[in-house]
Short mmCIF file of C-alpha atoms (C1' of nucleotides) in Angstrom, two decimals:
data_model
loop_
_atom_site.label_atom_id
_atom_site.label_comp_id
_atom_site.label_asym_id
_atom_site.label_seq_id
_atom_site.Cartn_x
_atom_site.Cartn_y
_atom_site.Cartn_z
CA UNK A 1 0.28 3.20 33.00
CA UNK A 2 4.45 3.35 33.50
CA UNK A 3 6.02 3.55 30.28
CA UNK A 4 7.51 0.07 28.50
CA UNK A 5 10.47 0.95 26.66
CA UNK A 6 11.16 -2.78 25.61
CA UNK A 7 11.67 -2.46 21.80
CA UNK A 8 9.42 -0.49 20.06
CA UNK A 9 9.54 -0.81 16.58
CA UNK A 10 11.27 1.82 14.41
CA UNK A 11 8.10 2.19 11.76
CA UNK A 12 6.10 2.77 15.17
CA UNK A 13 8.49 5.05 16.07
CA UNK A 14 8.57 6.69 13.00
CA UNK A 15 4.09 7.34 13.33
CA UNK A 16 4.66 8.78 16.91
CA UNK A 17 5.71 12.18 15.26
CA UNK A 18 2.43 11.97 13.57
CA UNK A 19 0.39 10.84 16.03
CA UNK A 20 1.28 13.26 18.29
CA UNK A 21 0.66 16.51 15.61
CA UNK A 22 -2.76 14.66 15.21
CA UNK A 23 -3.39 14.56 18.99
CA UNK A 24 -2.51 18.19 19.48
CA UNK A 25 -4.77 19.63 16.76
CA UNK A 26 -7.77 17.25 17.71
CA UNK A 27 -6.86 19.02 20.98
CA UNK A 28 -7.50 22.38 20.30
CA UNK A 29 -10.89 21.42 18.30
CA UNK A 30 -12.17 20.89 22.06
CA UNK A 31 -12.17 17.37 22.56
CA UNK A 32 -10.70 15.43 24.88
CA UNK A 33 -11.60 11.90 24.44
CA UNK A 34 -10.76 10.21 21.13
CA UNK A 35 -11.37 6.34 20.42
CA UNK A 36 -8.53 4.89 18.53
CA UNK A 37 -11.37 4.49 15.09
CA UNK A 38 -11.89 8.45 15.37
CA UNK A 39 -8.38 8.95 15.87
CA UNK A 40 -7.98 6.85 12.61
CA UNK A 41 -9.62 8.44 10.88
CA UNK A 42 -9.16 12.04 11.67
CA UNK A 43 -5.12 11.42 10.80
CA UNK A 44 -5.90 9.12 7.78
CA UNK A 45 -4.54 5.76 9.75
CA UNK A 46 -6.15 2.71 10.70
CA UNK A 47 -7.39 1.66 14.02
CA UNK A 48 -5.68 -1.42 15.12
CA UNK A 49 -2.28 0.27 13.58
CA UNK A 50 -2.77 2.97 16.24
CA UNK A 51 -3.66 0.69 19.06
CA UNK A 52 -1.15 -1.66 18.38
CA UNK A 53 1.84 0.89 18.17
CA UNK A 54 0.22 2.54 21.73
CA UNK A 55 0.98 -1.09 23.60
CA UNK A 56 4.47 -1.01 22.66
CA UNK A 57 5.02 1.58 24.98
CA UNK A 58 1.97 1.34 27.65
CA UNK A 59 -1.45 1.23 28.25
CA UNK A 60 -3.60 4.21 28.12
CA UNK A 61 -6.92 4.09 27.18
CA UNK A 62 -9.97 3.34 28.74
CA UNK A 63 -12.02 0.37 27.61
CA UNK A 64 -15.42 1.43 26.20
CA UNK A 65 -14.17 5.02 26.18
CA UNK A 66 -11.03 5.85 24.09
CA UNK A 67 -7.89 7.84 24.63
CA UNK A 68 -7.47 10.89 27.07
CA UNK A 69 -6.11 13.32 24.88
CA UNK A 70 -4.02 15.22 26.98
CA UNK A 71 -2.65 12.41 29.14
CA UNK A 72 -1.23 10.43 26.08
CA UNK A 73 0.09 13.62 24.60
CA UNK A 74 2.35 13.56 27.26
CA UNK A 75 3.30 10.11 27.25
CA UNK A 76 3.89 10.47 23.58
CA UNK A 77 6.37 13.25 24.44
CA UNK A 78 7.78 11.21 27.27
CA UNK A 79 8.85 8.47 24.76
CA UNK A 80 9.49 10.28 22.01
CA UNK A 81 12.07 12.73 24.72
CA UNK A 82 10.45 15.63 23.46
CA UNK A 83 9.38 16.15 27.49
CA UNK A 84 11.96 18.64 27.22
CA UNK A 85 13.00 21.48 24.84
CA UNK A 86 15.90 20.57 22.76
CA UNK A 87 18.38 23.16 21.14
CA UNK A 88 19.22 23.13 17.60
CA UNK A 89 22.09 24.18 14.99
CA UNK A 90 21.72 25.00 11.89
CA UNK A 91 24.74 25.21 9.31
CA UNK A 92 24.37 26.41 6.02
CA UNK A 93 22.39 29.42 5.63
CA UNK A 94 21.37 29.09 1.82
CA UNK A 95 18.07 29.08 0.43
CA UNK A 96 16.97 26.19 2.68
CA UNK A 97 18.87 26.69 5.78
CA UNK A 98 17.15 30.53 5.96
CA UNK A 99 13.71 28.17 5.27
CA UNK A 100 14.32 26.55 7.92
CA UNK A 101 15.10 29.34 10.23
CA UNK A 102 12.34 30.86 9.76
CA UNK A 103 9.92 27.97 9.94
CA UNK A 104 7.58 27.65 12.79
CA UNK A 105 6.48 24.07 12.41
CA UNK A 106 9.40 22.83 14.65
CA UNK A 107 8.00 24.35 17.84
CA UNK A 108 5.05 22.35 18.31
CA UNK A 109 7.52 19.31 18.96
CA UNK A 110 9.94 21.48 21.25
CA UNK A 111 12.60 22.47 19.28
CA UNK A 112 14.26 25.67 18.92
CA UNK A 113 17.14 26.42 16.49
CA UNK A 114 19.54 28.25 18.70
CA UNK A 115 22.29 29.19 16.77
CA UNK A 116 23.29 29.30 12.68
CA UNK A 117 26.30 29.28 11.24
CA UNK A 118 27.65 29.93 7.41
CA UNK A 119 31.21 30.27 6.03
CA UNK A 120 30.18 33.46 3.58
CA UNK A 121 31.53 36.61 4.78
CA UNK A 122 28.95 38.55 3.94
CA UNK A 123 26.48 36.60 5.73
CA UNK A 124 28.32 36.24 8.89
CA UNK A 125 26.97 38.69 11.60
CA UNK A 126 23.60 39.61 9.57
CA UNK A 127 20.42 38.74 11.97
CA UNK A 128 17.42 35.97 11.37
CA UNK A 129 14.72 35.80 13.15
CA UNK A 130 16.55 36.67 16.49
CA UNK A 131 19.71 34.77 15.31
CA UNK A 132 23.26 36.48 13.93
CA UNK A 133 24.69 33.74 11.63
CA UNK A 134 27.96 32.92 13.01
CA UNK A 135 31.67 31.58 11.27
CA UNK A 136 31.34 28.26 10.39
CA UNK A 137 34.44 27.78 11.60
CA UNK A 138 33.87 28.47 15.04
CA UNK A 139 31.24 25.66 15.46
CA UNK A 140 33.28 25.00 19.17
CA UNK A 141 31.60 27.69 20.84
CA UNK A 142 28.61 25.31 20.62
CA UNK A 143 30.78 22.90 23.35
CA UNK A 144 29.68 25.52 26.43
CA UNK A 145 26.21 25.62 24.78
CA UNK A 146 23.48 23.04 25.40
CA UNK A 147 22.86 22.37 21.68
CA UNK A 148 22.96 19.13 21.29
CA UNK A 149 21.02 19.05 17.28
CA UNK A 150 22.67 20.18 14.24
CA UNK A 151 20.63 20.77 11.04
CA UNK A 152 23.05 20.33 8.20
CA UNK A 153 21.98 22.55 4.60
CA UNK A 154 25.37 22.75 3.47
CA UNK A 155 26.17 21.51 -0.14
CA UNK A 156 27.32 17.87 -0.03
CA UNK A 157 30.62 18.55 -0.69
CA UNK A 158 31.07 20.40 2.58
CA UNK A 159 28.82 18.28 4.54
CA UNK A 160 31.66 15.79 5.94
CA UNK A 161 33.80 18.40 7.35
CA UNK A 162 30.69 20.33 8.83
CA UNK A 163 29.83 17.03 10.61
CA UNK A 164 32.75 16.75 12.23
CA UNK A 165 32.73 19.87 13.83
CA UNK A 166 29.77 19.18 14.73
CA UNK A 167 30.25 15.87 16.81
CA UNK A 168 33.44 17.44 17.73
CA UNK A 169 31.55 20.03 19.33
CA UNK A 170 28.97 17.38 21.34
CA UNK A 171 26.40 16.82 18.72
CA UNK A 172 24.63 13.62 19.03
CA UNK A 173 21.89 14.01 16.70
CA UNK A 174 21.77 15.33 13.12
CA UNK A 175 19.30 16.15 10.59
CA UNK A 176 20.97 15.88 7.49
CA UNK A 177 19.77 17.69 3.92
CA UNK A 178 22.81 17.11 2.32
CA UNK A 179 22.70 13.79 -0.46
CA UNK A 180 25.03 12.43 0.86
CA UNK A 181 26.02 9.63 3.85
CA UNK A 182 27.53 11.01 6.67
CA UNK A 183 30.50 9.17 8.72
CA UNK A 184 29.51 9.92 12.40
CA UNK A 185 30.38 7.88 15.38
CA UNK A 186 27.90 4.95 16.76
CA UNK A 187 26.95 7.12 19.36
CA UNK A 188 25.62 9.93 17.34
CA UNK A 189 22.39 9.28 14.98
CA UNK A 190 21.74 11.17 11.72
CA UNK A 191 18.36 11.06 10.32
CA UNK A 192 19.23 11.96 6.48
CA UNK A 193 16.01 14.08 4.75
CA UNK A 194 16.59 13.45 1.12
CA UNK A 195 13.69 15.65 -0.74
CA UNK A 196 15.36 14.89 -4.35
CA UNK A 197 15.25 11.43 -3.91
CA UNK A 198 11.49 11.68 -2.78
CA UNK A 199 10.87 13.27 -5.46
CA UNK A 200 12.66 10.54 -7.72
CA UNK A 201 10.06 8.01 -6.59
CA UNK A 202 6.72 9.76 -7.69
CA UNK A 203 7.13 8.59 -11.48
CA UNK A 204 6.99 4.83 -10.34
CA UNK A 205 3.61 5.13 -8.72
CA UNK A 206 1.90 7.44 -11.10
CA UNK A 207 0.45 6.20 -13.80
CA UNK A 208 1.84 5.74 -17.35
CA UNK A 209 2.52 9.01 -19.33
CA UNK A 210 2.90 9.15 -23.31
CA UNK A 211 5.71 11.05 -24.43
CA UNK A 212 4.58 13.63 -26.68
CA UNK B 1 18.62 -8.36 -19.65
CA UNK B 2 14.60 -7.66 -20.09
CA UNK B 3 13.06 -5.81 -17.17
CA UNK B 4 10.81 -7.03 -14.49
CA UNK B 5 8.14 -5.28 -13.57
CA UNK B 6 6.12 -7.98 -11.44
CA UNK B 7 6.20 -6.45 -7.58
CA UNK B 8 8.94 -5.09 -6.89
CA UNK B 9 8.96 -4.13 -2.80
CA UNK B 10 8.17 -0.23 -1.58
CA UNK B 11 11.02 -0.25 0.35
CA UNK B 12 13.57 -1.47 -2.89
CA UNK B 13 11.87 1.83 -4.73
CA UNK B 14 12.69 4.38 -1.99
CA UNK B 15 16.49 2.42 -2.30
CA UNK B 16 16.66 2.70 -6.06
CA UNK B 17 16.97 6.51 -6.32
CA UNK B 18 19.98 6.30 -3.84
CA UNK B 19 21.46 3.43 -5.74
CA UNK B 20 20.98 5.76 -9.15
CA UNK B 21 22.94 8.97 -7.52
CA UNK B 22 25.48 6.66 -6.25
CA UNK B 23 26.43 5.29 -9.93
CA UNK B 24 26.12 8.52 -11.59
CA UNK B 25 28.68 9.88 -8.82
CA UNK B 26 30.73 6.44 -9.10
CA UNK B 27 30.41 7.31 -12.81
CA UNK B 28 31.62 10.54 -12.68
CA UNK B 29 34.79 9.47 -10.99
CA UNK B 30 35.85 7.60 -14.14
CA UNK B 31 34.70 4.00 -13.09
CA UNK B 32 33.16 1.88 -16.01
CA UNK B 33 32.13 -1.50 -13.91
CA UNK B 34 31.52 -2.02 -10.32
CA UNK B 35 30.89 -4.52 -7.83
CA UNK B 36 28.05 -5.24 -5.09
CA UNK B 37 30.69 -4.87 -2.56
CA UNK B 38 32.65 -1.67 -3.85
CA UNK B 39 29.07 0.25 -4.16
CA UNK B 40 27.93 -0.72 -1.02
CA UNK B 41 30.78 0.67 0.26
CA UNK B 42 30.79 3.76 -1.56
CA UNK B 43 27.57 4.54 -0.69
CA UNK B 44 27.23 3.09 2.99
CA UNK B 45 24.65 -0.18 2.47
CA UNK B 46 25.42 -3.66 2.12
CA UNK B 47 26.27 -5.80 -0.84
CA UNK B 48 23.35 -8.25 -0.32
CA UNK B 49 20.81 -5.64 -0.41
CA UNK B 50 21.52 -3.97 -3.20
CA UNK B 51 21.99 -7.62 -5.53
CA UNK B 52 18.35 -8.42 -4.27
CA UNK B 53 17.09 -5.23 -4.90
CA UNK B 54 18.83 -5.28 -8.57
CA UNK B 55 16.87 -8.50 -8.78
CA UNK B 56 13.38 -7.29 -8.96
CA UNK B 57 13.41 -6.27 -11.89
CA UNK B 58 16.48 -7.94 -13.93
CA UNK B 59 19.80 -9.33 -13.86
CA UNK B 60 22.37 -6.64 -14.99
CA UNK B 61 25.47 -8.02 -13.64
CA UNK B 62 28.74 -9.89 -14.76
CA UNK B 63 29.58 -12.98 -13.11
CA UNK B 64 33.30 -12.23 -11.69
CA UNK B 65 33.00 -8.86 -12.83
CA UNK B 66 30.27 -6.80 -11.13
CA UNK B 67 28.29 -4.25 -12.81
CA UNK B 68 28.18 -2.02 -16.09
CA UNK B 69 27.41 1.10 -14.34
CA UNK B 70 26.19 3.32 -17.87
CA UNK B 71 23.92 -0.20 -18.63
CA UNK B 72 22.44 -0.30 -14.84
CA UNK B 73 22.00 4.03 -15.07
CA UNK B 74 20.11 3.36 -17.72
CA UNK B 75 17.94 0.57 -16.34
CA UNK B 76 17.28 2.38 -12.87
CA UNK B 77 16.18 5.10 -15.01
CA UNK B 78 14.04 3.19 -16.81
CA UNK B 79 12.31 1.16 -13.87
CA UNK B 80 11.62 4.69 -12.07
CA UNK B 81 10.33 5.83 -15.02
CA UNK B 82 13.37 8.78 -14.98
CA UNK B 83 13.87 7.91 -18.87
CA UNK B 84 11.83 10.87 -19.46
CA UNK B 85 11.92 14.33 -17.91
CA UNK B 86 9.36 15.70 -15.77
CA UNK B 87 7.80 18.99 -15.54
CA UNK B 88 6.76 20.26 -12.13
CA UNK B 89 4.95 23.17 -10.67
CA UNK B 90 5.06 24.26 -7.62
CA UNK B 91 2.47 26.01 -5.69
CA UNK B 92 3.57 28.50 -2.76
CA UNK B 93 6.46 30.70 -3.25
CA UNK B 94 7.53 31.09 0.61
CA UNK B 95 10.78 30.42 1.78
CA UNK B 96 10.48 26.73 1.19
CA UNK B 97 8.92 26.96 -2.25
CA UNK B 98 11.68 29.77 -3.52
CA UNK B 99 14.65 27.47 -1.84
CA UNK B 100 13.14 24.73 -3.81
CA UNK B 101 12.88 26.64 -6.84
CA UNK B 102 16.82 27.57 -6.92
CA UNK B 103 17.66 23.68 -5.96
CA UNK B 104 19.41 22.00 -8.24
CA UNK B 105 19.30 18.76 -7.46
CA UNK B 106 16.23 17.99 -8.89
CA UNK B 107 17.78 18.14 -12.17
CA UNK B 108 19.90 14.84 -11.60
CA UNK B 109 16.56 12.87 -12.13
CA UNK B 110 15.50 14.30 -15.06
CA UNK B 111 12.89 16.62 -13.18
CA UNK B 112 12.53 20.43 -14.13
CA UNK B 113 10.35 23.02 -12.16
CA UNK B 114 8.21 24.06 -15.14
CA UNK B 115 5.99 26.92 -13.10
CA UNK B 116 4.92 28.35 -9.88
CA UNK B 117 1.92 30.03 -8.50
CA UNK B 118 1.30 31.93 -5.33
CA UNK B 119 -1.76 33.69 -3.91
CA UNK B 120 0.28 37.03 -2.86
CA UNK B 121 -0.26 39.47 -5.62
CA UNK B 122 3.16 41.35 -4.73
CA UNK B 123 4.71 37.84 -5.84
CA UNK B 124 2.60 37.20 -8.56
CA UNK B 125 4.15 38.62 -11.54
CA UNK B 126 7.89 38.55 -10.26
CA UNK B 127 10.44 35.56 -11.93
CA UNK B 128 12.53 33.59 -9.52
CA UNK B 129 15.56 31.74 -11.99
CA UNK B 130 13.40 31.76 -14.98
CA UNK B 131 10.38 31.37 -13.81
CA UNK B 132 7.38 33.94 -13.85
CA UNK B 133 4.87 33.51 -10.60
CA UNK B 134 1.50 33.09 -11.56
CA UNK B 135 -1.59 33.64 -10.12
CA UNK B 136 -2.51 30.73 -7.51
CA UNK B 137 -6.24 30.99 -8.52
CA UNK B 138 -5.23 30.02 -12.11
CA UNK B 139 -3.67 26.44 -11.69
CA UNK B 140 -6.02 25.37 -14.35
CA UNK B 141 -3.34 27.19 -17.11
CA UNK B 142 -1.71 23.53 -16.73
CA UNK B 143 -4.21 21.68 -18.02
CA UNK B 144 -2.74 22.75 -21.71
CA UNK B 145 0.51 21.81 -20.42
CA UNK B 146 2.55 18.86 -19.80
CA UNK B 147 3.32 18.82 -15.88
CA UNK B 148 1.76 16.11 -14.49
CA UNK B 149 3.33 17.06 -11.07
CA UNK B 150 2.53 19.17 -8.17
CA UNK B 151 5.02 20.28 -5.29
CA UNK B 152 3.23 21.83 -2.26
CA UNK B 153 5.19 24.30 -0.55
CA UNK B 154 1.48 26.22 1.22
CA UNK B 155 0.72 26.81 4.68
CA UNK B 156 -1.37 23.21 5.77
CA UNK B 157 -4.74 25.02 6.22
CA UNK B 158 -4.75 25.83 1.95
CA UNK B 159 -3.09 22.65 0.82
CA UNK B 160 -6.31 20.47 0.54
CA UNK B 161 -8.43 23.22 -1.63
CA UNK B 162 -4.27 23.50 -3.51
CA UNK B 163 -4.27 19.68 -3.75
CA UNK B 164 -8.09 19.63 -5.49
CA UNK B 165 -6.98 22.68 -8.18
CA UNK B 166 -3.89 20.62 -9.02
CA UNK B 167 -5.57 17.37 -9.46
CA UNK B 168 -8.55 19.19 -11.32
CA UNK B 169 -5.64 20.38 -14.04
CA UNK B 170 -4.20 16.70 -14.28
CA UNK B 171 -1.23 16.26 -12.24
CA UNK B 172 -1.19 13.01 -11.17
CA UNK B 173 1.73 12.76 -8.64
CA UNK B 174 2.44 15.42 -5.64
CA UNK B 175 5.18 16.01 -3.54
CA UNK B 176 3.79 17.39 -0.26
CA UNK B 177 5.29 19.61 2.23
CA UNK B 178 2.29 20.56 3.98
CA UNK B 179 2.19 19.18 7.39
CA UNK B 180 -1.33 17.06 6.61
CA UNK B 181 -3.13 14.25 5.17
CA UNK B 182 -4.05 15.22 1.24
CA UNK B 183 -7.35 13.43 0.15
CA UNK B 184 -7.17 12.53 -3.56
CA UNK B 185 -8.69 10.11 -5.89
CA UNK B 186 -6.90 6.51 -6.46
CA UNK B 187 -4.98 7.64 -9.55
CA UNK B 188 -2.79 10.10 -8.16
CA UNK B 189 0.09 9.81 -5.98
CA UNK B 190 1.24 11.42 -2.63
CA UNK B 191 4.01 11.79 -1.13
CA UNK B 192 4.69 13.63 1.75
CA UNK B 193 7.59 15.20 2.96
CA UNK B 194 7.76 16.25 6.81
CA UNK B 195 10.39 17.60 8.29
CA UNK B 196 9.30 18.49 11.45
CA UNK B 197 8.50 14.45 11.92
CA UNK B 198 11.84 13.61 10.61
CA UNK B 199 13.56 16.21 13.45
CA UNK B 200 10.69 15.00 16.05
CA UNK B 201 12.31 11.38 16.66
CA UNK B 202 15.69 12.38 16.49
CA UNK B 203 15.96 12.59 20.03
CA UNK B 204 14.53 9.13 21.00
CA UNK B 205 18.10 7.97 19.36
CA UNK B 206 20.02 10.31 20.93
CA UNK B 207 21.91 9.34 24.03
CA UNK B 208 19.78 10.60 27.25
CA UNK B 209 20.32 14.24 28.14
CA UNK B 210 20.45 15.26 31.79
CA UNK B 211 17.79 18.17 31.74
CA UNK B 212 20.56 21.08 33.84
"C1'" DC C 1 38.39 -18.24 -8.63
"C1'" DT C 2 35.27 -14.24 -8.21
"C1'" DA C 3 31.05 -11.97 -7.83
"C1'" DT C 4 26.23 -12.43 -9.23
"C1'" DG C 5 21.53 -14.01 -8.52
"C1'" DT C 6 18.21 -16.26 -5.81
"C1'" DG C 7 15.76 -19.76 -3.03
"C1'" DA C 8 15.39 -20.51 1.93
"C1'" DA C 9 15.69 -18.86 6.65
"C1'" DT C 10 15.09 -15.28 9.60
"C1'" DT C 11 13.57 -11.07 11.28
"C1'" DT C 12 10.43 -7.35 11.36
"C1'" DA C 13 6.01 -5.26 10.63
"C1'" DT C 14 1.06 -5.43 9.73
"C1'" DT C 15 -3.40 -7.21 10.20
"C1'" DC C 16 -6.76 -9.88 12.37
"C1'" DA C 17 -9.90 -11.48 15.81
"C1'" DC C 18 -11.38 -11.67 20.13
"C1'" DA C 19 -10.84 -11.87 25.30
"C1'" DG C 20 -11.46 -8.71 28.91
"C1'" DC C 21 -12.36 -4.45 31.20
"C1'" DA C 22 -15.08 0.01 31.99
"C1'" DT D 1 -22.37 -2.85 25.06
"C1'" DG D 2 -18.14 -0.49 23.15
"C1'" DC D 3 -13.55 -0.01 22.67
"C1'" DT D 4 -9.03 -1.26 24.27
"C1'" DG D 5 -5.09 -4.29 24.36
"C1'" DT D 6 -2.73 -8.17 22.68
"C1'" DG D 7 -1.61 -12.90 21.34
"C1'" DA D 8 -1.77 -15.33 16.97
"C1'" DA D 9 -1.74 -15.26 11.91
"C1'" DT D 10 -0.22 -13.16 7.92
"C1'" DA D 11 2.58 -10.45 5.11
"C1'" DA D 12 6.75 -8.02 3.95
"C1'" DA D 13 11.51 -7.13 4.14
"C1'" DT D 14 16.12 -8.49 5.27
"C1'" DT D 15 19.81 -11.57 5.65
"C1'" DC D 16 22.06 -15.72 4.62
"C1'" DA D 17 24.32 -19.25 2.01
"C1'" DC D 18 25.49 -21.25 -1.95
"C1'" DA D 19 24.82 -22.96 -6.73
"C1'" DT D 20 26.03 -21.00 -10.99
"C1'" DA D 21 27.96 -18.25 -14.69
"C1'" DG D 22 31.91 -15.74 -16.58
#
DNA sequence: CTATGTGAATTTATTCACAGCA
DNA sequence: TGCTGTGAATAAATTCACATAG
């Protein structure tokens, strides 16, 4: 029932996101009991992987029964800290960075981008969504503000400085696009999302291709 | 000297395209050889890493010396299967798929977005860098052509009945953004990209935040 | 003397198999 | 009886330490 928070594994860590998106849409089919098997194979997982990464954290299911869907929903968020919103900031407002602005898949985990900023004139002051893009290099007015996530879709040459301001202004989590590692300080964590890179790996697991 | 193909870990393969931009950066700087140490430096990993990870499939080094960084390009290239270029298309012209379709970083690994589709008949028709949007009913045009990769940029609840059409017209490897499990046969590859996860356990690594 | 390459040791993660509870 | 929860077994990945080649 009370939450372990004794090491859990980063790959488990890592499913929770997943495991939670799969919870919340089995949800609103209607159900609201789900054995770990179903579970499994509603997300495309396997059984014993879901059970095992649950005990890391707890024990919530009922023998003979399953999972209460909305009960471990919100221990998942308790864990994961998503009990809460969180306030993000996103820098860079090119092709990707107005993607991201205008996507709506980050609400369903509790996020909110709360401010953008760019260092183009003529995009400074135009409106997103409900957000005017902002200097770039007034990233300190996020220090009064209780952003505490910046989003980073600034070309990679720009992405060092941009951090900095960033944990200069209280950041202490950042979602990097940029290919490129970022120097932070041990208390802040970046989580680096490298789509080239991704990409770069599909020809090793495809199979063989003749060239013409 | 000769490659080896036999096993060579998951986790070395995601490494590998980070280790390849790394040398063609270190490259571009003017350096000819290069050490385990100096690299890992340069690109934030450790020494001992990256000489096992060379070791999967070859020994490229100089005793003393480090590496040839135009020989081990090469080789990377040639393990990932980069030695060739890819064509991709890409299926959903939204704000992701048109900020993917102006990035140029693709181009680093050889890969080339060949054609896009979309299922909005006021895109259909219009060109985005060179590209003409086609029809998304007609992804079986690519069946005469060479891509043999798909990059889904839809909205989740189309990407399975996207996923089928691409596979149908031979691509064998897909880059998903869709916010789901794809089901495909054996032979072709998936890999998903999710943001949203990626942002979702950024705050379990983030210093605790007193909720006001 | 320097830096690679790799077996061996260690750590981490996955899978299994079943005891135990509803 | 059915499904969870978890130790034990297995597998995979990382780290170490050093023999070996240039």
């Amino acid at each position: 029932m009370a939450i372990r928070y004794h090491k859990i594994p980063d790959e488990t860590i890592r499913r929770l996101p997943v495991y939670l998106r799969g919870l919340i849409a089995a949800g609103q089919e209607g159900k609201k009991e789900i054995s770990s098997q179903e579970f499994a194979d509603f997300i495309g997982a396997n059984p014993w992987q879901i059970r095992k990464d649950f005990s890391y954290f707890g024990t919530f299911g009922t023998r003979g029964v399953g999972y209460d869907i909305e009960k471990l929903i919100k221990q998942l968020k308790k864990v994961l800290r998503l009990d809460m919103p969180h306030r993000a900031a996103l820098v860079g407002v090119g092709n990707l960075g107005t993607a991201l602005l205008t996507y709506s898949g980050f609400g369903l985990y509790g996020f909110e981008i709360a401010a953008a900023f760019d260092n183009d004139s003529k995009k400074i002051g135009k409106k997103i969504r409900n957000i005017i893009i902002e200097d770039a290099s007034c990233l300190n007015t996020l220090k009064t503000s209780k952003v505490k996530i910046g989003i980073i879709t600034v070309p990679k040459e720009a992405s060092q400085k941009i951090t900095d301001g960033l944990v200069e202004s209280g950041i202490t989590g950042i979602l990097n696009f940029a290919p490129c590692r970022l120097t932070v300080p041990k208390k802040v964590k970046v989580i680096t999302v490298n789509i080239a890179t991704d990409l770069a790996r599909l020809p090793f697991y495809m199979p063989a291709i003749k060239t013409d």
